Amino acid sequence: MEVAEAIKNRKSIRAFKVDPVPDGLLESIFKKAIQSPSAKNIQPWEFTVINAKTARKIGRDLGRMLANHVPINPDISVSKEWGGIYKSRARELGKALFSFLGIQRDDRENRRSHYLNMYNFFGAPNAIFIYMDEILYGYDWAIFDLGLVTQNITLLATEAGLGTCILGAPVFYPDIVRKTLNIQETKKLVVSIAVGYPDWDAEINQFKSKRASLSVFASQGQGASV
């Protein structure tokens, strides 16, 4: 699969088959993914891979926090609201996804079930936590670098016939994750990835978010040529 095809085919998968991803395949993906560029070659990324049993345990623990209305406490800043076009895009995605799922705006129970599903990695047989050392906390380039390696992982997974969903929700209560996985307190959780073989019979996997046209993002500077 060419890179362009992997970029085009990658999407957020929200339903998975129960089959676990072979360890050798995940190892191969990581070996390739860490060729990612990083500022001053600091290579800030660290990973922990979990199986279905551990993923379900973490999902239950996180779900209890949500049920008890415990405020989230992520290691990195999570903006609850943006202005302008960014707010509009976020709202459009939420509206389109819930509409696709047949969940009405006032249907609190099914909306809550959707959020619990995110904490549960959408039932994926494996998941990946990506984190960095606290010494890099506040160094924005390190976050940028983790984004690059995350993209590599998702594209390589797509090439291998796997599906992924990049998730912020499972790192909203980082202390639970660190305790369960014996991750040191000095490590800051940044993001997680659900990974497994997509269940293409699940209707939700037909949903794909839209992208604005290139003209919205790109402009030609004076005297420049594209």
mmCIF file with all atom_site columns, C-alpha atoms in Angstrom, residues 6 12 19 69 98 115 132 159 186 189 195 208:
data_model
loop_
_atom_site.group_PDB
_atom_site.id
_atom_site.type_symbol
_atom_site.label_atom_id
_atom_site.label_alt_id
_atom_site.label_comp_id
_atom_site.label_asym_id
_atom_site.label_entity_id
_atom_site.label_seq_id
_atom_site.pdbx_PDB_ins_code
_atom_site.Cartn_x
_atom_site.Cartn_y
_atom_site.Cartn_z
_atom_site.occupancy
_atom_site.B_iso_or_equiv
_atom_site.pdbx_formal_charge
_atom_site.auth_seq_id
_atom_site.auth_comp_id
_atom_site.auth_asym_id
_atom_site.auth_atom_id
_atom_site.pdbx_PDB_model_num
ATOM 1  C CA . ALA A 1 6   ? -2.914  4.633   3.595  1.00 0.00 ? 6   ALA A CA 1
ATOM 2  C CA . SER A 1 12  ? -11.503 6.248   13.077 1.00 0.00 ? 12  SER A CA 1
ATOM 3  C CA . ASP A 1 19  ? -9.168  -11.266 17.353 1.00 0.00 ? 19  ASP A CA 1
ATOM 4  C CA . HIS A 1 69  ? -19.018 12.679  38.067 1.00 0.00 ? 69  HIS A CA 1
ATOM 5  C CA . PHE A 1 98  ? -24.703 11.233  16.830 1.00 0.00 ? 98  PHE A CA 1
ATOM 6  C CA . TYR A 1 115 ? -18.688 8.023   26.066 1.00 0.00 ? 115 TYR A CA 1
ATOM 7  C CA . MET A 1 132 ? 6.543   11.166  27.656 1.00 0.00 ? 132 MET A CA 1
ATOM 8  C CA . GLU A 1 159 ? -1.219  -0.729  5.713  1.00 0.00 ? 159 GLU A CA 1
ATOM 9  C CA . THR A 1 186 ? 7.173   10.803  36.186 1.00 0.00 ? 186 THR A CA 1
ATOM 10 C CA . LEU A 1 189 ? 0.115   10.396  29.435 1.00 0.00 ? 189 LEU A CA 1
ATOM 11 C CA . VAL A 1 195 ? -6.145  -0.971  17.567 1.00 0.00 ? 195 VAL A CA 1
ATOM 12 C CA . LYS A 1 208 ? -16.196 9.094   8.207  1.00 0.00 ? 208 LYS A CA 1
#
